[in-house]
Amino acid sequence: MRLLWLRRWGSVPRSQWIALAALCLVAVAAMVTTVWDGDVEYPFGMLVPLLLAVVFLDNRIMSWFIGVEIALVATIAVGWGQNAIEVACLVLVVLLCLLVLALVLRDRPIGVTARRGESMLVDLRDRILAQGQIPELPDRWLVESSLSSAGGSPFAGDFVVATTRERGRRLEMALVDVSGKGEAAGTRALQLSGAMGGLLGALPPDQFLSAANEYLLARRWAEGFATAVHLSLDLLTGDYEIRAAGHPPPVQRHAGSGRWELLPTEGMILGLVEGVQYDGVRGRLARGDALLLYTDGMVEEPRKDIDLGIDAMLGTTESLLRGSWDGMARRLTAAVGSRDDDRALMLVHRR
């Protein structure tokens, strides 16, 4: 318990503790002023320190101030309340305090510090999206990726890394789903995307996921696992290799028959076991063929079998196709999948 207390409160900046002490003094001053003036009928001066706390205090210590505020308001009500109207005004202040406390306990973002946190997450998201930008490819290839966060959050734990090698002949792409949510997942995703971006262009395809697994193990994160799928595509011949680590199976659409084929990729989740080797599935994209690589948020929902989720995704893809693959990744992530989980998709189409 002592370690948990230190981990929770020890990370609060000193400036926040100073702000807490100052606002507690302001609240005491507001109470003394209210009692001294005898103007308890309109004790809304007690709202001033509460509003300041909402603006400037971190959620982690807001509950401390709310406790002080409620205690001071109760002191005024018991010791100096003159009639029902005066007490009702004080009760209103207490209810506002409890509303703020409820938001804090639910980890809802409030105040300036919350806006700074949201701004940081947006910056993390923009950096990850920049690292996953698809390189310029020949016109005969269409490659798209789309990310959608759970509940409209400004940040998603899924990300894409992509690069070309062999003088632009081979495309290397990886779609990754990092464990956890929120700010912690954001910082891990940013660090992992940078490392994977470096590994992707430096290692042979059969060594990429193994190296990513060792990197995650070395980090020793509390929630240090991730799932991933890696595609290595020859842009001249259409030959490809796909390896997966805990991801649902990729699917290929054969233009000649119009049928979808599930590619049997299996592999251990990244960051759990040392020395894992990942076997690849080889195939070829003929003219008109397409590949879909996606995270579990696209096909998994509570009390619903994943096979049914894959069938629903493929059926929606056919209904959205209408002769053109352009923009399909964005349309598909908006149409299917769980709204309570991050959703990500990579589309590769040989025109």
mmCIF file of C-alpha atoms in Angstrom:
data_model
loop_
_atom_site.group_PDB
_atom_site.id
_atom_site.type_symbol
_atom_site.label_atom_id
_atom_site.label_comp_id
_atom_site.label_asym_id
_atom_site.label_seq_id
_atom_site.Cartn_x
_atom_site.Cartn_y
_atom_site.Cartn_z
ATOM 1 C CA MET A 1 0.000 0.000 0.000
ATOM 2 C CA ARG A 2 2.841 2.381 0.773
ATOM 3 C CA LEU A 3 4.327 1.809 -2.703
ATOM 4 C CA LEU A 4 0.948 2.425 -4.334
ATOM 5 C CA TRP A 5 0.549 5.663 -2.358
ATOM 6 C CA LEU A 6 3.997 6.852 -3.371
ATOM 7 C CA ARG A 7 3.377 5.972 -7.022
ATOM 8 C CA ARG A 8 0.077 7.877 -7.094
ATOM 9 C CA TRP A 9 0.984 10.984 -5.105
ATOM 10 C CA GLY A 10 4.744 11.161 -5.613
ATOM 11 C CA SER A 11 4.304 12.032 -9.292
ATOM 12 C CA VAL A 12 2.224 15.151 -8.528
ATOM 13 C CA PRO A 13 4.328 18.275 -9.255
ATOM 14 C CA ARG A 14 5.321 20.445 -6.304
ATOM 15 C CA SER A 15 3.576 23.389 -7.923
ATOM 16 C CA GLN A 16 0.278 21.533 -7.589
ATOM 17 C CA TRP A 17 0.758 21.041 -3.840
ATOM 18 C CA ILE A 18 1.552 24.751 -3.495
ATOM 19 C CA ALA A 19 -1.589 25.610 -5.468
ATOM 20 C CA LEU A 20 -3.621 23.288 -3.215
ATOM 21 C CA ALA A 21 -2.325 24.984 -0.057
ATOM 22 C CA ALA A 22 -2.997 28.442 -1.491
ATOM 23 C CA LEU A 23 -6.561 27.558 -2.515
ATOM 24 C CA CYS A 24 -7.270 26.061 0.910
ATOM 25 C CA LEU A 25 -6.210 29.388 2.443
ATOM 26 C CA VAL A 26 -8.467 31.218 -0.019
ATOM 27 C CA ALA A 27 -11.364 28.964 1.017
ATOM 28 C CA VAL A 28 -10.705 29.679 4.708
ATOM 29 C CA ALA A 29 -10.584 33.402 3.957
ATOM 30 C CA ALA A 30 -13.899 33.141 2.065
ATOM 31 C CA MET A 31 -15.474 31.388 5.059
ATOM 32 C CA VAL A 32 -14.200 34.015 7.524
ATOM 33 C CA THR A 33 -15.415 36.828 5.280
ATOM 34 C CA THR A 34 -18.866 35.255 4.957
ATOM 35 C CA VAL A 35 -19.252 34.801 8.731
ATOM 36 C CA TRP A 36 -17.745 38.207 9.602
ATOM 37 C CA ASP A 37 -20.119 40.035 7.278
ATOM 38 C CA GLY A 38 -23.048 37.964 8.504
ATOM 39 C CA ASP A 39 -24.118 37.558 4.876
ATOM 40 C CA VAL A 40 -24.817 33.831 5.060
ATOM 41 C CA GLU A 41 -28.020 34.181 3.047
ATOM 42 C CA TYR A 42 -25.894 34.459 -0.080
ATOM 43 C CA PRO A 43 -22.736 32.445 0.763
ATOM 44 C CA PHE A 44 -21.648 32.113 -2.850
ATOM 45 C CA GLY A 45 -18.242 33.578 -2.044
ATOM 46 C CA MET A 46 -17.362 29.943 -1.222
ATOM 47 C CA LEU A 47 -17.735 29.194 -4.935
ATOM 48 C CA VAL A 48 -14.733 31.357 -5.834
ATOM 49 C CA PRO A 49 -12.052 28.963 -4.480
ATOM 50 C CA LEU A 50 -13.964 26.019 -5.994
ATOM 51 C CA LEU A 51 -13.897 27.616 -9.443
ATOM 52 C CA LEU A 52 -10.190 28.385 -9.081
ATOM 53 C CA ALA A 53 -9.529 24.772 -8.059
ATOM 54 C CA VAL A 54 -11.389 23.454 -11.125
ATOM 55 C CA VAL A 55 -9.205 25.627 -13.337
ATOM 56 C CA PHE A 56 -5.793 25.042 -11.772
ATOM 57 C CA LEU A 57 -5.708 21.785 -9.768
ATOM 58 C CA ASP A 58 -4.775 18.345 -11.052
ATOM 59 C CA ASN A 59 -7.449 15.647 -10.774
ATOM 60 C CA ARG A 60 -5.181 13.601 -8.499
ATOM 61 C CA ILE A 61 -5.358 16.143 -5.667
ATOM 62 C CA MET A 62 -8.717 17.777 -6.409
ATOM 63 C CA SER A 63 -10.435 15.460 -3.904
ATOM 64 C CA TRP A 64 -8.271 16.909 -1.101
ATOM 65 C CA PHE A 65 -9.542 20.405 -1.822
ATOM 66 C CA ILE A 66 -13.154 19.228 -2.162
ATOM 67 C CA GLY A 67 -12.892 17.713 1.338
ATOM 68 C CA VAL A 68 -11.628 21.001 2.792
ATOM 69 C CA GLU A 69 -14.318 23.011 0.954
ATOM 70 C CA ILE A 70 -17.169 20.783 2.149
ATOM 71 C CA ALA A 71 -15.853 20.878 5.734
ATOM 72 C CA LEU A 72 -15.767 24.702 5.702
ATOM 73 C CA VAL A 73 -19.245 24.987 4.198
ATOM 74 C CA ALA A 74 -20.608 22.524 6.794
ATOM 75 C CA THR A 75 -19.010 24.628 9.539
ATOM 76 C CA ILE A 76 -20.829 27.727 8.273
ATOM 77 C CA ALA A 77 -24.150 25.857 8.026
ATOM 78 C CA VAL A 78 -23.965 24.370 11.535
ATOM 79 C CA GLY A 79 -22.466 27.323 13.390
ATOM 80 C CA TRP A 80 -23.941 30.349 11.648
ATOM 81 C CA GLY A 81 -26.929 29.249 9.562
ATOM 82 C CA GLN A 82 -29.919 31.432 10.492
ATOM 83 C CA ASN A 83 -32.816 29.914 8.536
ATOM 84 C CA ALA A 84 -33.762 27.364 5.883
ATOM 85 C CA ILE A 85 -32.906 29.687 2.997
ATOM 86 C CA GLU A 86 -29.369 30.234 4.237
ATOM 87 C CA VAL A 87 -28.833 26.511 4.790
ATOM 88 C CA ALA A 88 -30.281 25.732 1.326
ATOM 89 C CA CYS A 89 -27.746 28.098 -0.278
ATOM 90 C CA LEU A 90 -24.933 26.292 1.506
ATOM 91 C CA VAL A 91 -26.330 22.908 0.466
ATOM 92 C CA LEU A 92 -26.217 24.112 -3.151
ATOM 93 C CA VAL A 93 -22.499 24.846 -2.779
ATOM 94 C CA VAL A 94 -21.971 21.352 -1.323
ATOM 95 C CA LEU A 95 -23.828 19.772 -4.256
ATOM 96 C CA LEU A 96 -21.571 21.602 -6.712
ATOM 97 C CA CYS A 97 -18.560 20.299 -4.792
ATOM 98 C CA LEU A 98 -19.929 16.746 -5.008
ATOM 99 C CA LEU A 99 -20.501 17.151 -8.761
ATOM 100 C CA VAL A 100 -16.862 18.136 -9.270
ATOM 101 C CA LEU A 101 -15.780 15.227 -7.045
ATOM 102 C CA ALA A 102 -17.851 12.788 -9.116
ATOM 103 C CA LEU A 103 -16.146 13.972 -12.314
ATOM 104 C CA VAL A 104 -12.739 13.605 -10.689
ATOM 105 C CA LEU A 105 -13.459 10.062 -9.459
ATOM 106 C CA ARG A 106 -14.544 9.104 -12.986
ATOM 107 C CA ASP A 107 -11.264 10.510 -14.347
ATOM 108 C CA ARG A 108 -13.133 13.008 -16.485
ATOM 109 C CA PRO A 109 -10.822 15.775 -17.797
ATOM 110 C CA ILE A 110 -11.514 19.178 -16.210
ATOM 111 C CA GLY A 111 -9.620 22.432 -15.899
ATOM 112 C CA VAL A 112 -6.436 23.792 -17.446
ATOM 113 C CA THR A 113 -4.329 20.757 -16.526
ATOM 114 C CA ALA A 114 -6.836 18.503 -18.291
ATOM 115 C CA ARG A 115 -6.658 20.626 -21.432
ATOM 116 C CA ARG A 116 -2.869 20.413 -21.303
ATOM 117 C CA GLY A 117 -3.148 16.627 -21.030
ATOM 118 C CA GLU A 118 -5.504 16.480 -23.998
ATOM 119 C CA SER A 119 -3.124 18.707 -25.963
ATOM 120 C CA MET A 120 -0.262 16.314 -25.182
ATOM 121 C CA LEU A 121 -2.306 13.331 -26.397
ATOM 122 C CA VAL A 122 -3.170 15.143 -29.612
ATOM 123 C CA ASP A 123 0.534 15.863 -30.131
ATOM 124 C CA LEU A 124 1.365 12.187 -29.524
ATOM 125 C CA ARG A 125 -1.308 11.142 -32.004
ATOM 126 C CA ASP A 126 0.002 13.525 -34.664
ATOM 127 C CA ARG A 127 3.547 12.229 -34.244
ATOM 128 C CA ILE A 128 2.444 8.605 -34.540
ATOM 129 C CA LEU A 129 0.338 9.359 -37.611
ATOM 130 C CA ALA A 130 3.332 11.111 -39.189
ATOM 131 C CA GLN A 131 5.531 8.056 -38.590
ATOM 132 C CA GLY A 132 2.888 5.847 -40.226
ATOM 133 C CA GLN A 133 2.582 7.905 -43.396
ATOM 134 C CA ILE A 134 2.513 5.678 -46.475
ATOM 135 C CA PRO A 135 5.562 6.221 -48.744
ATOM 136 C CA GLU A 136 5.057 7.319 -52.335
ATOM 137 C CA LEU A 137 4.299 4.215 -54.420
ATOM 138 C CA PRO A 138 3.847 3.390 -58.132
ATOM 139 C CA ASP A 139 0.412 4.274 -59.548
ATOM 140 C CA ARG A 140 -0.475 0.613 -59.953
ATOM 141 C CA TRP A 141 -0.636 0.223 -56.167
ATOM 142 C CA LEU A 142 -3.212 1.658 -53.762
ATOM 143 C CA VAL A 143 -2.199 1.483 -50.083
ATOM 144 C CA GLU A 144 -4.320 3.100 -47.367
ATOM 145 C CA SER A 145 -4.502 3.022 -43.590
ATOM 146 C CA SER A 146 -7.173 4.293 -41.234
ATOM 147 C CA LEU A 147 -7.258 4.646 -37.437
ATOM 148 C CA SER A 148 -10.316 5.314 -35.271
ATOM 149 C CA SER A 149 -10.116 5.699 -31.495
ATOM 150 C CA ALA A 150 -12.561 4.327 -28.933
ATOM 151 C CA GLY A 151 -15.321 6.736 -27.961
ATOM 152 C CA GLY A 152 -13.921 9.570 -30.060
ATOM 153 C CA SER A 153 -10.865 9.934 -27.824
ATOM 154 C CA PRO A 154 -8.100 12.209 -29.185
ATOM 155 C CA PHE A 155 -5.679 9.301 -29.015
ATOM 156 C CA ALA A 156 -5.711 5.646 -30.133
ATOM 157 C CA GLY A 157 -3.382 2.857 -29.047
ATOM 158 C CA ASP A 158 -3.226 1.449 -32.605
ATOM 159 C CA PHE A 159 -0.608 2.689 -35.040
ATOM 160 C CA VAL A 160 0.979 1.964 -38.421
ATOM 161 C CA VAL A 161 4.625 2.105 -39.472
ATOM 162 C CA ALA A 162 5.630 1.901 -43.123
ATOM 163 C CA THR A 163 8.744 2.207 -45.282
ATOM 164 C CA THR A 164 10.224 1.073 -48.580
ATOM 165 C CA ARG A 165 13.528 -0.699 -49.168
ATOM 166 C CA GLU A 166 15.567 -2.202 -52.016
ATOM 167 C CA ARG A 167 15.427 1.159 -53.832
ATOM 168 C CA GLY A 168 11.665 1.357 -53.596
ATOM 169 C CA ARG A 169 10.958 -2.155 -54.858
ATOM 170 C CA ARG A 170 9.726 -3.594 -51.544
ATOM 171 C CA LEU A 171 7.095 -2.138 -49.222
ATOM 172 C CA GLU A 172 7.310 -2.940 -45.502
ATOM 173 C CA MET A 173 4.302 -2.176 -43.287
ATOM 174 C CA ALA A 174 3.275 -3.106 -39.744
ATOM 175 C CA LEU A 175 -0.013 -2.567 -37.926
ATOM 176 C CA VAL A 176 0.326 -2.593 -34.130
ATOM 177 C CA ASP A 177 -2.152 -2.586 -31.240
ATOM 178 C CA VAL A 178 -0.586 -1.505 -27.917
ATOM 179 C CA SER A 179 -2.089 -2.693 -24.626
ATOM 180 C CA GLY A 180 -3.744 -0.213 -22.289
ATOM 181 C CA LYS A 181 -5.540 3.075 -22.850
ATOM 182 C CA GLY A 182 -5.095 6.776 -22.294
ATOM 183 C CA GLU A 183 -1.898 8.697 -21.638
ATOM 184 C CA ALA A 184 0.118 5.626 -20.577
ATOM 185 C CA ALA A 185 -0.763 3.772 -23.769
ATOM 186 C CA GLY A 186 0.010 6.940 -25.742
ATOM 187 C CA THR A 187 3.565 7.237 -24.471
ATOM 188 C CA ARG A 188 4.192 3.512 -25.004
ATOM 189 C CA ALA A 189 2.751 3.687 -28.515
ATOM 190 C CA LEU A 190 4.964 6.656 -29.394
ATOM 191 C CA GLN A 191 8.117 4.935 -28.118
ATOM 192 C CA LEU A 192 7.200 1.621 -29.747
ATOM 193 C CA SER A 193 6.312 3.197 -33.088
ATOM 194 C CA GLY A 194 9.710 4.900 -33.239
ATOM 195 C CA ALA A 195 11.537 1.662 -32.432
ATOM 196 C CA MET A 196 9.466 -0.379 -34.897
ATOM 197 C CA GLY A 197 9.992 2.204 -37.601
ATOM 198 C CA GLY A 198 13.747 1.755 -37.207
ATOM 199 C CA LEU A 199 13.577 -2.039 -37.107
ATOM 200 C CA LEU A 200 11.261 -2.199 -40.111
ATOM 201 C CA GLY A 201 13.789 -0.747 -42.530
ATOM 202 C CA ALA A 202 16.881 -2.356 -40.991
ATOM 203 C CA LEU A 203 16.013 -6.055 -40.590
ATOM 204 C CA PRO A 204 15.001 -8.835 -42.989
ATOM 205 C CA PRO A 205 11.240 -9.573 -42.920
ATOM 206 C CA ASP A 206 11.658 -12.849 -41.016
ATOM 207 C CA GLN A 207 13.445 -11.093 -38.128
ATOM 208 C CA PHE A 208 11.260 -8.006 -37.625
ATOM 209 C CA LEU A 209 8.633 -9.363 -35.208
ATOM 210 C CA SER A 210 11.232 -11.326 -33.230
ATOM 211 C CA ALA A 211 13.269 -8.143 -32.735
ATOM 212 C CA ALA A 212 10.134 -6.189 -31.761
ATOM 213 C CA ASN A 213 9.310 -8.895 -29.212
ATOM 214 C CA GLU A 214 12.764 -8.641 -27.621
ATOM 215 C CA TYR A 215 12.497 -4.850 -27.547
ATOM 216 C CA LEU A 216 9.217 -5.012 -25.647
ATOM 217 C CA LEU A 217 10.580 -7.545 -23.165
ATOM 218 C CA ALA A 218 13.570 -5.295 -22.475
ATOM 219 C CA ARG A 219 11.290 -2.350 -21.623
ATOM 220 C CA ARG A 220 9.684 -4.247 -18.687
ATOM 221 C CA TRP A 221 6.513 -2.188 -18.892
ATOM 222 C CA ALA A 222 3.693 -3.065 -16.487
ATOM 223 C CA GLU A 223 1.376 -3.447 -19.496
ATOM 224 C CA GLY A 224 4.111 -4.302 -21.922
ATOM 225 C CA PHE A 225 2.452 -6.476 -24.520
ATOM 226 C CA ALA A 226 1.196 -5.662 -28.008
ATOM 227 C CA THR A 227 -0.218 -7.405 -31.042
ATOM 228 C CA ALA A 228 1.056 -6.789 -34.565
ATOM 229 C CA VAL A 229 0.851 -7.892 -38.168
ATOM 230 C CA HIS A 230 3.724 -7.332 -40.613
ATOM 231 C CA LEU A 231 3.501 -7.214 -44.412
ATOM 232 C CA SER A 232 6.483 -7.381 -46.767
ATOM 233 C CA LEU A 233 5.377 -6.797 -50.393
ATOM 234 C CA ASP A 234 7.342 -6.944 -53.647
ATOM 235 C CA LEU A 235 5.919 -4.068 -55.687
ATOM 236 C CA LEU A 236 7.133 -5.525 -59.002
ATOM 237 C CA THR A 237 5.799 -9.069 -58.765
ATOM 238 C CA GLY A 238 3.070 -8.753 -56.139
ATOM 239 C CA ASP A 239 4.635 -11.494 -54.009
ATOM 240 C CA TYR A 240 4.174 -10.962 -50.269
ATOM 241 C CA GLU A 241 5.011 -12.364 -46.849
ATOM 242 C CA ILE A 242 2.760 -11.806 -43.822
ATOM 243 C CA ARG A 243 3.603 -12.561 -40.195
ATOM 244 C CA ALA A 244 1.315 -11.947 -37.227
ATOM 245 C CA ALA A 245 1.724 -11.737 -33.465
ATOM 246 C CA GLY A 246 -1.647 -12.177 -31.791
ATOM 247 C CA HIS A 247 -3.553 -10.426 -34.592
ATOM 248 C CA PRO A 248 -6.753 -11.709 -36.269
ATOM 249 C CA PRO A 249 -6.094 -13.330 -39.672
ATOM 250 C CA PRO A 250 -5.568 -11.040 -42.687
ATOM 251 C CA VAL A 251 -7.852 -11.586 -45.679
ATOM 252 C CA GLN A 252 -7.163 -11.505 -49.420
ATOM 253 C CA ARG A 253 -9.765 -10.826 -52.079
ATOM 254 C CA HIS A 254 -9.146 -12.621 -55.374
ATOM 255 C CA ALA A 255 -10.392 -10.411 -58.199
ATOM 256 C CA GLY A 256 -10.903 -13.332 -60.593
ATOM 257 C CA SER A 257 -13.429 -15.151 -58.402
ATOM 258 C CA GLY A 258 -14.536 -12.336 -56.103
ATOM 259 C CA ARG A 259 -13.909 -14.606 -53.109
ATOM 260 C CA TRP A 260 -12.232 -13.749 -49.823
ATOM 261 C CA GLU A 261 -9.513 -15.984 -48.405
ATOM 262 C CA LEU A 262 -8.467 -15.987 -44.728
ATOM 263 C CA LEU A 263 -4.681 -16.239 -44.430
ATOM 264 C CA PRO A 264 -3.723 -18.626 -41.568
ATOM 265 C CA THR A 265 -1.254 -16.454 -39.674
ATOM 266 C CA GLU A 266 -0.538 -17.343 -36.049
ATOM 267 C CA GLY A 267 2.062 -16.095 -33.609
ATOM 268 C CA MET A 268 2.688 -15.280 -29.955
ATOM 269 C CA ILE A 269 1.725 -11.811 -28.703
ATOM 270 C CA LEU A 270 4.701 -9.448 -28.486
ATOM 271 C CA GLY A 271 6.299 -8.874 -25.088
ATOM 272 C CA LEU A 272 5.366 -12.097 -23.275
ATOM 273 C CA VAL A 273 7.881 -14.856 -24.125
ATOM 274 C CA GLU A 274 11.555 -14.685 -25.078
ATOM 275 C CA GLY A 275 13.046 -16.210 -28.202
ATOM 276 C CA VAL A 276 9.837 -16.443 -30.245
ATOM 277 C CA GLN A 277 10.120 -17.091 -33.983
ATOM 278 C CA TYR A 278 7.314 -16.005 -36.296
ATOM 279 C CA ASP A 279 6.461 -18.103 -39.352
ATOM 280 C CA GLY A 280 5.232 -16.285 -42.408
ATOM 281 C CA VAL A 281 2.493 -16.903 -44.943
ATOM 282 C CA ARG A 282 3.476 -16.324 -48.572
ATOM 283 C CA GLY A 283 1.198 -15.379 -51.432
ATOM 284 C CA ARG A 284 0.792 -13.166 -54.463
ATOM 285 C CA LEU A 285 -1.465 -10.252 -55.282
ATOM 286 C CA ALA A 286 -2.623 -10.548 -58.907
ATOM 287 C CA ARG A 287 -4.061 -7.575 -60.759
ATOM 288 C CA GLY A 288 -7.250 -6.454 -59.023
ATOM 289 C CA ASP A 289 -6.533 -8.379 -55.804
ATOM 290 C CA ALA A 290 -6.647 -6.741 -52.382
ATOM 291 C CA LEU A 291 -5.420 -7.389 -48.830
ATOM 292 C CA LEU A 292 -7.008 -6.280 -45.575
ATOM 293 C CA LEU A 293 -4.986 -6.236 -42.348
ATOM 294 C CA TYR A 294 -6.844 -5.060 -39.248
ATOM 295 C CA THR A 295 -6.897 -4.966 -35.445
ATOM 296 C CA ASP A 296 -9.309 -6.906 -33.249
ATOM 297 C CA GLY A 297 -11.431 -3.795 -32.671
ATOM 298 C CA MET A 298 -12.688 -4.173 -36.256
ATOM 299 C CA VAL A 299 -14.183 -7.633 -35.710
ATOM 300 C CA GLU A 300 -14.579 -8.219 -31.954
ATOM 301 C CA GLU A 301 -17.597 -7.150 -29.915
ATOM 302 C CA PRO A 302 -18.915 -8.359 -26.533
ATOM 303 C CA ARG A 303 -20.887 -11.630 -26.761
ATOM 304 C CA LYS A 304 -20.120 -11.933 -30.474
ATOM 305 C CA ASP A 305 -17.948 -14.576 -32.121
ATOM 306 C CA ILE A 306 -14.911 -13.229 -33.964
ATOM 307 C CA ASP A 307 -15.750 -15.288 -37.081
ATOM 308 C CA LEU A 308 -19.104 -13.518 -37.282
ATOM 309 C CA GLY A 309 -17.284 -10.215 -36.917
ATOM 310 C CA ILE A 310 -14.962 -11.068 -39.820
ATOM 311 C CA ASP A 311 -17.933 -12.094 -41.983
ATOM 312 C CA ALA A 312 -19.698 -8.827 -41.151
ATOM 313 C CA MET A 313 -16.583 -6.817 -42.064
ATOM 314 C CA LEU A 314 -16.197 -8.599 -45.402
ATOM 315 C CA GLY A 315 -19.892 -8.222 -46.204
ATOM 316 C CA THR A 316 -19.690 -4.494 -45.470
ATOM 317 C CA THR A 317 -16.583 -4.243 -47.652
ATOM 318 C CA GLU A 318 -18.450 -5.729 -50.600
ATOM 319 C CA SER A 319 -21.375 -3.362 -50.099
ATOM 320 C CA LEU A 320 -19.027 -0.347 -49.932
ATOM 321 C CA LEU A 321 -16.827 -1.420 -52.854
ATOM 322 C CA ARG A 322 -19.005 -0.409 -55.796
ATOM 323 C CA GLY A 323 -16.130 -0.748 -58.250
ATOM 324 C CA SER A 324 -13.611 1.489 -56.441
ATOM 325 C CA TRP A 325 -11.206 0.800 -53.608
ATOM 326 C CA ASP A 326 -10.244 4.448 -53.119
ATOM 327 C CA GLY A 327 -11.105 5.638 -49.602
ATOM 328 C CA MET A 328 -12.194 2.145 -48.576
ATOM 329 C CA ALA A 329 -10.032 2.066 -45.422
ATOM 330 C CA ARG A 330 -11.657 5.187 -44.002
ATOM 331 C CA ARG A 331 -15.186 4.115 -44.967
ATOM 332 C CA LEU A 332 -14.741 0.648 -43.513
ATOM 333 C CA THR A 333 -13.380 1.731 -40.122
ATOM 334 C CA ALA A 334 -16.314 4.137 -39.833
ATOM 335 C CA ALA A 335 -18.872 1.433 -40.686
ATOM 336 C CA VAL A 336 -17.840 -1.660 -38.682
ATOM 337 C CA GLY A 337 -16.223 -2.663 -35.415
ATOM 338 C CA SER A 338 -16.661 -1.984 -31.723
ATOM 339 C CA ARG A 339 -17.129 1.629 -30.647
ATOM 340 C CA ASP A 340 -15.618 0.719 -27.260
ATOM 341 C CA ASP A 341 -12.245 -0.269 -28.736
ATOM 342 C CA ASP A 342 -9.676 1.312 -31.024
ATOM 343 C CA ARG A 343 -10.064 0.293 -34.660
ATOM 344 C CA ALA A 344 -7.357 0.237 -37.332
ATOM 345 C CA LEU A 345 -7.117 -1.099 -40.869
ATOM 346 C CA MET A 346 -4.536 -1.378 -43.661
ATOM 347 C CA LEU A 347 -5.673 -1.856 -47.256
ATOM 348 C CA VAL A 348 -3.369 -2.947 -50.101
ATOM 349 C CA HIS A 349 -4.836 -3.112 -53.605
ATOM 350 C CA ARG A 350 -3.113 -3.915 -56.890
ATOM 351 C CA ARG A 351 -4.953 -1.897 -59.521
#
